[in-house]
Short mmCIF file of C-alpha atoms and ligand atoms in Angstrom, two decimals:
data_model
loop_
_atom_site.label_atom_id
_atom_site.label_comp_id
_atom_site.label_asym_id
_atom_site.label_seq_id
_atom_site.Cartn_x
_atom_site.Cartn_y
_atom_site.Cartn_z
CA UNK J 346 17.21 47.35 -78.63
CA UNK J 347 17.34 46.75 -75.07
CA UNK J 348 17.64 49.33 -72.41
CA UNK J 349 19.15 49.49 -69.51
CA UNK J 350 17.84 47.83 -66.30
CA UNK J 351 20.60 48.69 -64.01
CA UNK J 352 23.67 51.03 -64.37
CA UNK J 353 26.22 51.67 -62.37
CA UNK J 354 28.09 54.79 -62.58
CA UNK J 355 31.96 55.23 -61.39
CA UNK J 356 31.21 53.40 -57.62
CA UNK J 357 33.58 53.08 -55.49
CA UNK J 358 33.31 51.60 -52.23
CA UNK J 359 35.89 52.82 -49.43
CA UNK J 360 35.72 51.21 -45.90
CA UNK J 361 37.00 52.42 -42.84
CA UNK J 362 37.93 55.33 -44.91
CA UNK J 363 40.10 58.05 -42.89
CA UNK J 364 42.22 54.89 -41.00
CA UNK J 365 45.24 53.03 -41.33
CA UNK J 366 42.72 49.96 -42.43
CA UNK J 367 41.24 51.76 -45.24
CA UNK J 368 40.38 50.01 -48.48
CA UNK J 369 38.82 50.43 -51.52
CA UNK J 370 36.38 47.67 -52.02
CA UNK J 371 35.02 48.58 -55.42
CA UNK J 372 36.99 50.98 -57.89
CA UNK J 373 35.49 52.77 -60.20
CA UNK J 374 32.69 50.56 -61.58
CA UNK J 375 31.10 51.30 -64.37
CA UNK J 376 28.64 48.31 -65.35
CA UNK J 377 25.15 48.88 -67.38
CA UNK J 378 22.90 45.87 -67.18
CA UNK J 379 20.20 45.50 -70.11
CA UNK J 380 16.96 43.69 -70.07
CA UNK J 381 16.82 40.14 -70.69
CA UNK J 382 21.25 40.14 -69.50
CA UNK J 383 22.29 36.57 -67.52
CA UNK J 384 25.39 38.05 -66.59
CA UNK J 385 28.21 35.79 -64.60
CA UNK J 386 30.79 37.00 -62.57
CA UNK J 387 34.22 35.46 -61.57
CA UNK J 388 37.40 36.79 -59.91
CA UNK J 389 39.41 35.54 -56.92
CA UNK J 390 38.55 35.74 -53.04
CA UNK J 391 38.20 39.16 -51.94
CA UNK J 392 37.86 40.70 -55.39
CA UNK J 393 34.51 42.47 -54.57
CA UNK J 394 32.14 40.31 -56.05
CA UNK J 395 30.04 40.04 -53.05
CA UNK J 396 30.23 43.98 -52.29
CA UNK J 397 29.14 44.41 -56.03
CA UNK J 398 26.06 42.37 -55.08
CA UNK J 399 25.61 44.30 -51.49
CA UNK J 400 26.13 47.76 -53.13
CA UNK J 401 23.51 46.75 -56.10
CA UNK J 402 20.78 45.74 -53.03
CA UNK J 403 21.50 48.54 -50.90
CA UNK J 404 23.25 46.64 -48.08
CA UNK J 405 26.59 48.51 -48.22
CA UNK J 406 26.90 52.65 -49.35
CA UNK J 407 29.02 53.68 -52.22
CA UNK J 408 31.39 55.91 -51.10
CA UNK J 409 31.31 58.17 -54.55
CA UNK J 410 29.24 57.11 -57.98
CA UNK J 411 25.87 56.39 -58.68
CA UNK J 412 23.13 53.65 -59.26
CA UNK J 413 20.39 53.55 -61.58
CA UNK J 414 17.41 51.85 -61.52
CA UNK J 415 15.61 52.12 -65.10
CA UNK J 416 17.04 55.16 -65.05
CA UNK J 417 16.07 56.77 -61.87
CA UNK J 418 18.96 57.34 -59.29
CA UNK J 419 18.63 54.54 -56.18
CA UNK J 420 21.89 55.26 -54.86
CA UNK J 421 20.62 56.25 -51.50
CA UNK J 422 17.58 53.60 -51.42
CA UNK J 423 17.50 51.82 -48.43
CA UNK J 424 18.27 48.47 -48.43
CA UNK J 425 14.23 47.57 -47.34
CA UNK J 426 13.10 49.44 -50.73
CA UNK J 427 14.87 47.00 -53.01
CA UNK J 428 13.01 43.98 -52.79
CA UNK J 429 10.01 45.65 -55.14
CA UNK J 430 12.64 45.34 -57.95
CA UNK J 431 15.41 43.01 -57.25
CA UNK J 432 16.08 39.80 -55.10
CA UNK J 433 18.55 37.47 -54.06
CA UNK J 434 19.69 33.54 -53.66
CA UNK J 435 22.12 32.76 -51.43
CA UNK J 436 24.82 30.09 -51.49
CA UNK J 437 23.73 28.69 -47.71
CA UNK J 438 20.60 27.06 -48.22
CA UNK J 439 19.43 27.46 -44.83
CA UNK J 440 18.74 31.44 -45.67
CA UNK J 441 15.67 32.85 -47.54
CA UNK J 442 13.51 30.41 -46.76
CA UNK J 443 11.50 29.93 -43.31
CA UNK J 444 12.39 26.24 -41.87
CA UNK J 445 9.54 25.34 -40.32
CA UNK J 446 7.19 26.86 -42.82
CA UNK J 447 6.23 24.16 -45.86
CA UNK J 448 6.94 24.72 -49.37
CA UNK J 449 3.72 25.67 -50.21
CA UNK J 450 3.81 28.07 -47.62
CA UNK J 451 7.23 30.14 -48.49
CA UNK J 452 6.44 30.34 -52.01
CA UNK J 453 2.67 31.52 -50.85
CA UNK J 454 4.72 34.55 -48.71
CA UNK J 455 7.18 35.11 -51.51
CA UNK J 456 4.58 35.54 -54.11
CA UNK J 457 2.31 37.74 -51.26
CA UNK J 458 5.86 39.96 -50.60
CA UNK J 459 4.70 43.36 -49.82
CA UNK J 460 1.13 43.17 -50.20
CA UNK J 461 0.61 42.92 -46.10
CA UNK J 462 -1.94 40.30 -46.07
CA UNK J 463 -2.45 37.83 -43.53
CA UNK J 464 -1.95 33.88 -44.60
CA UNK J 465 -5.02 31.94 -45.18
CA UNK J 466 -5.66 28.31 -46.08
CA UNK J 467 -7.93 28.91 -48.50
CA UNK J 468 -5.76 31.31 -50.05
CA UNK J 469 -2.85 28.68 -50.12
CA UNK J 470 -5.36 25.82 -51.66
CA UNK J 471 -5.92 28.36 -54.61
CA UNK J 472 -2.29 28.12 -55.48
CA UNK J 473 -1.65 24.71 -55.38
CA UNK J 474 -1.85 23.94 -58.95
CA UNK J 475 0.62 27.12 -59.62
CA UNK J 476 3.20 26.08 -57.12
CA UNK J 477 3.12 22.40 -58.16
CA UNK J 478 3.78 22.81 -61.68
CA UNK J 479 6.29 25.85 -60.72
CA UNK J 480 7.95 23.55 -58.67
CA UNK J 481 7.98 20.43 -61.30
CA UNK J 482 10.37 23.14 -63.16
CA UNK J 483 13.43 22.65 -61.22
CA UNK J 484 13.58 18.89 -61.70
CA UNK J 485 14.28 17.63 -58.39
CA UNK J 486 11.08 16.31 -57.28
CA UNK J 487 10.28 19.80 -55.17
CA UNK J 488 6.33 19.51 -56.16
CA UNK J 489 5.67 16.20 -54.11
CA UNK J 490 7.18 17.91 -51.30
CA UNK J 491 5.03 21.39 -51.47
CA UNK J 492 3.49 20.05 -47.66
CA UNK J 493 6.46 19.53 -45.96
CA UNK J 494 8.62 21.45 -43.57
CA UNK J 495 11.47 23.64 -45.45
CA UNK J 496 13.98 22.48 -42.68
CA UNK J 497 13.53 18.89 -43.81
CA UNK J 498 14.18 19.54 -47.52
CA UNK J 499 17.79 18.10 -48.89
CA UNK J 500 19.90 20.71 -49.97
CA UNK J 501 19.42 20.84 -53.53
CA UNK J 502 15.58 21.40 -53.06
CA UNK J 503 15.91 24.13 -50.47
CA UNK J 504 17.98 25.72 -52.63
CA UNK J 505 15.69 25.17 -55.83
CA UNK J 506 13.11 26.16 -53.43
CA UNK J 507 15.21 29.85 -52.51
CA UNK J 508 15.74 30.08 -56.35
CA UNK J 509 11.63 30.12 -57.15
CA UNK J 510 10.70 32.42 -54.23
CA UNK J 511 13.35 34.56 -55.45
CA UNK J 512 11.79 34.74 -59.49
CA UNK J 513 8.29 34.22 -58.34
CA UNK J 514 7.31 37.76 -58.82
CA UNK J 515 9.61 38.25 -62.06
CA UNK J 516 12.04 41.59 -60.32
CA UNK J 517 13.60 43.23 -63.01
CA UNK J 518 17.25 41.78 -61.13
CA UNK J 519 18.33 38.49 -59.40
CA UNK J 520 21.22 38.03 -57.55
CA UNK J 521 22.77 34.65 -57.63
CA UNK J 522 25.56 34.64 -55.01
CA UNK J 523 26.75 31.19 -55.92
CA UNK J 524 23.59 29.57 -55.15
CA UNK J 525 25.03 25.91 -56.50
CA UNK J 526 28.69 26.22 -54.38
CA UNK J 527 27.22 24.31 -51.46
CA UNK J 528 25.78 21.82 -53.13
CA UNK J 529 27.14 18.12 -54.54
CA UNK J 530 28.35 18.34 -58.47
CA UNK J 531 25.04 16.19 -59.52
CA UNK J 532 22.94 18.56 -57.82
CA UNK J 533 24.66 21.56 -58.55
CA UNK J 534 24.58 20.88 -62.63
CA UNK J 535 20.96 20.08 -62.22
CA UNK J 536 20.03 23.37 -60.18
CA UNK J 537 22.46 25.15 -62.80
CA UNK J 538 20.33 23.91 -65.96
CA UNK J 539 17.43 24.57 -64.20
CA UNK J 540 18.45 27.99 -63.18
CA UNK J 541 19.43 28.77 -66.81
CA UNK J 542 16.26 27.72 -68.14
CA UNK J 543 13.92 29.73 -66.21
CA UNK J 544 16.15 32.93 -66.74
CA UNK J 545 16.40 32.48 -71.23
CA UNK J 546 12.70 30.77 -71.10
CA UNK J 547 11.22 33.66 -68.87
CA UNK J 548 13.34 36.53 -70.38
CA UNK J 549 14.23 37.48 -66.47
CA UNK J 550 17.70 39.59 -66.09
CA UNK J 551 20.33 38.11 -63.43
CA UNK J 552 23.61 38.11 -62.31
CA UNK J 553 25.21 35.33 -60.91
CA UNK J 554 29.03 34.94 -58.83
CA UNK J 555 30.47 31.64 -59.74
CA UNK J 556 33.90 29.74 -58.78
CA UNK J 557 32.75 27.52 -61.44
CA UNK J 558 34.40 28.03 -64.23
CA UNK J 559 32.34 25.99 -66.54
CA UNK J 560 29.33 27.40 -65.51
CA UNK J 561 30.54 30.88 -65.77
CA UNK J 562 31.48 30.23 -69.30
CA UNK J 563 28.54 27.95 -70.29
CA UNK J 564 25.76 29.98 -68.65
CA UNK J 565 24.67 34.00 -69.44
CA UNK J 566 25.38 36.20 -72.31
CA UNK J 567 28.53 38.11 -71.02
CA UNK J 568 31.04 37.23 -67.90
CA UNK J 569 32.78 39.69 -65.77
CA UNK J 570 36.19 38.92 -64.18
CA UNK J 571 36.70 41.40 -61.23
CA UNK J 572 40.10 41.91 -59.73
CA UNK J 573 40.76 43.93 -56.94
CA UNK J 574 37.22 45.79 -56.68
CA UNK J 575 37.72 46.43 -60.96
CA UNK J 576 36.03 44.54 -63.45
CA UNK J 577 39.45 43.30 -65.29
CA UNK J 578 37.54 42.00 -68.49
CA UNK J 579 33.96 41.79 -70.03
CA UNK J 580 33.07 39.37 -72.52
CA UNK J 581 30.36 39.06 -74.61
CA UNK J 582 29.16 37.46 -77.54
CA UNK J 583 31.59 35.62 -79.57
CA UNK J 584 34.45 36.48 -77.10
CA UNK J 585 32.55 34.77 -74.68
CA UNK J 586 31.69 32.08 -76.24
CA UNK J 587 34.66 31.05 -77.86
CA UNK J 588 36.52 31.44 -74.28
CA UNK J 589 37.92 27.95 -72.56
CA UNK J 590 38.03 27.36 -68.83
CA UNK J 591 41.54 27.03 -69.53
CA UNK J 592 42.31 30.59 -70.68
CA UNK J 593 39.95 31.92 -68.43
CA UNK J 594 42.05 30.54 -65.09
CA UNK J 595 45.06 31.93 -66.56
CA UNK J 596 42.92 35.24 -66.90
CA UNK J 597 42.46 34.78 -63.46
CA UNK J 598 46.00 33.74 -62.55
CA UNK J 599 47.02 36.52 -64.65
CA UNK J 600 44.81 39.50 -63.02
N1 LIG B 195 32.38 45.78 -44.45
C1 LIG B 195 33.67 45.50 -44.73
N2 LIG B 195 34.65 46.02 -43.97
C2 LIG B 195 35.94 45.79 -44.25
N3 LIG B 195 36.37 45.02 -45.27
C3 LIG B 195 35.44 44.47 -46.05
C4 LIG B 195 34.04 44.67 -45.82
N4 LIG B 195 33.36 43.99 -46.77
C5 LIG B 195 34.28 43.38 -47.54
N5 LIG B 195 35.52 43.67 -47.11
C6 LIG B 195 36.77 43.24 -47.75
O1 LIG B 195 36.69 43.59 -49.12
C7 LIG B 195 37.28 42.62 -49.95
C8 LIG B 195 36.29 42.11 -50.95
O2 LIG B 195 35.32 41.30 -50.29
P1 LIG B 195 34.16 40.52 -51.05
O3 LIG B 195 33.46 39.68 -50.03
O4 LIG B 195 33.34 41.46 -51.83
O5 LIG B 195 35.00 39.59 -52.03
P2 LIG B 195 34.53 38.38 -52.95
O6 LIG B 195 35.07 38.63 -54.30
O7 LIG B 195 33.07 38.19 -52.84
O8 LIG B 195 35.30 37.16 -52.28
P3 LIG B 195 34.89 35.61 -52.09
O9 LIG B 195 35.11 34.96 -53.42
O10 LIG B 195 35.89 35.14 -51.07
O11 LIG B 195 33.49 35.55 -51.60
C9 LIG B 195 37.82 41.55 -49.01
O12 LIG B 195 39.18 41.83 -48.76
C10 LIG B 195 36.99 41.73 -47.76
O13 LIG B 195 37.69 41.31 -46.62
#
């Protein structure tokens, strides 16, 4: 059986608590995330599914609750402490990667992340091989481009590029904050399939926030709908996939 990666405990998330503009962000989550879990998440704008994400990397405090990381309490880990276990893709493409750094050379710092060495050529050489055929994964010709500038990249391979630097060192969680919404459909399906197959083929446990339906329903083992900083239903299995896009917006018209 598989055991619990991540778990989060009653969290609620208050802001500007004590004021005439509080709110309560998150309500009451309860959420336990097992090895080897692609979970996606949907629910309208300003449901919390972002906050979710910045609570689980430390970014924003929980006002009450806890979270567990295999088990041990990270609740007040700072936000510099969680990239040893857990890492994020963005939806902007122009974040997590350095522009004017090549391709080579991000995935050489992402896969050198906390291990304080300096950058040498001879150490990027070695890797090469590794980050060509790593990069031949996402389908999207990113390995003839491993020598050239990130900032010149089109935006499906910057983001395909974010997506490897982010599962390079296998964390035990990756964020996907709708890492295909700023891209064309083509490129978006083809980063999605790609996506999907290094998470099932590499066993690797994620979450991703999706507008996209489809994807949310196609993709993962279990889908989340969050309303108003709750998660309104969780389906798994069967339930998930025997759900249609079509009952899932009226889920989401509904909640
Ligand atoms: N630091 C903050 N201070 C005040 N309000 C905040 C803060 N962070 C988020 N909010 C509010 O909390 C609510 C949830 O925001 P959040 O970004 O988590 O929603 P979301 O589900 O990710 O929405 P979207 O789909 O639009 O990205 C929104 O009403 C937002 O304005």
């Amino acid at each position: 059986m598989s055991k619990p990666i991540l778990t989060l405990k009653n969290v609620s998330t208050v802001v500007n608590q004590g004021t005439s503009h509080e709110l309560t962000i998150l309500n009451q989550i309860n959420l336990e995330i097992n090895e080897g879990d692609f979970i996606t998440i949907v629910g309208t704008n300003g449901a919390g599914k972002s906050t979710l994400f910045n609570v689980i990397s430390g970014l924003i405090p929980v006002s009450s609750g806890q979270v567990l990381h295999q088990g041990k309490d990270i609740t007040k880990l700072s936000e510099e402490a969680h990239p040893e276990f857990l890492s994020r893709v963005f939806q902007d493409p122009k974040m997590g990667t350095a522009p004017r750094m090549t391709v080579a050379e991000n995935l050489l710092l992402a896969l050198k992340r906390g291990e304080n060495r300096f950058l040498k050529p001879r150490n990027l050489k070695s890797h090469l091989q590794e980050f060509h055929t790593l990069a031949k994964t996402m389908n999207n010709g990113l390995e003839d481009r491993l020598n050239t500038a990130t900032g010149s990249l089109s935006g499906g391979q910057r983001q395909a590029l974010s997506f490897l630097m982010a599962v390079i060192k296998r964390p035990d969680v990756i964020l996907l904050d709708e890492h295909t919404a700023a891209l064309d459909p083509h490129t978006s399906a083809s980063l999605m399939a790609a996506t999907d197959q290094h998470i099932v083929e590499d066993h690797l446990t994620a979450l991703m926030i999706t507008h996209q339906l489809e994807d949310a329903i196609k993709y993962g083992n279990r889908l989340l709908v969050l309303k108003e900083g709750k998660i309104e239903a969780d389906f798994a299995g069967e339930k998930k996939k025997n759900l249609t896009t079509e009952e899932l917006y009226e889920y989401l018209e509904r909640a």
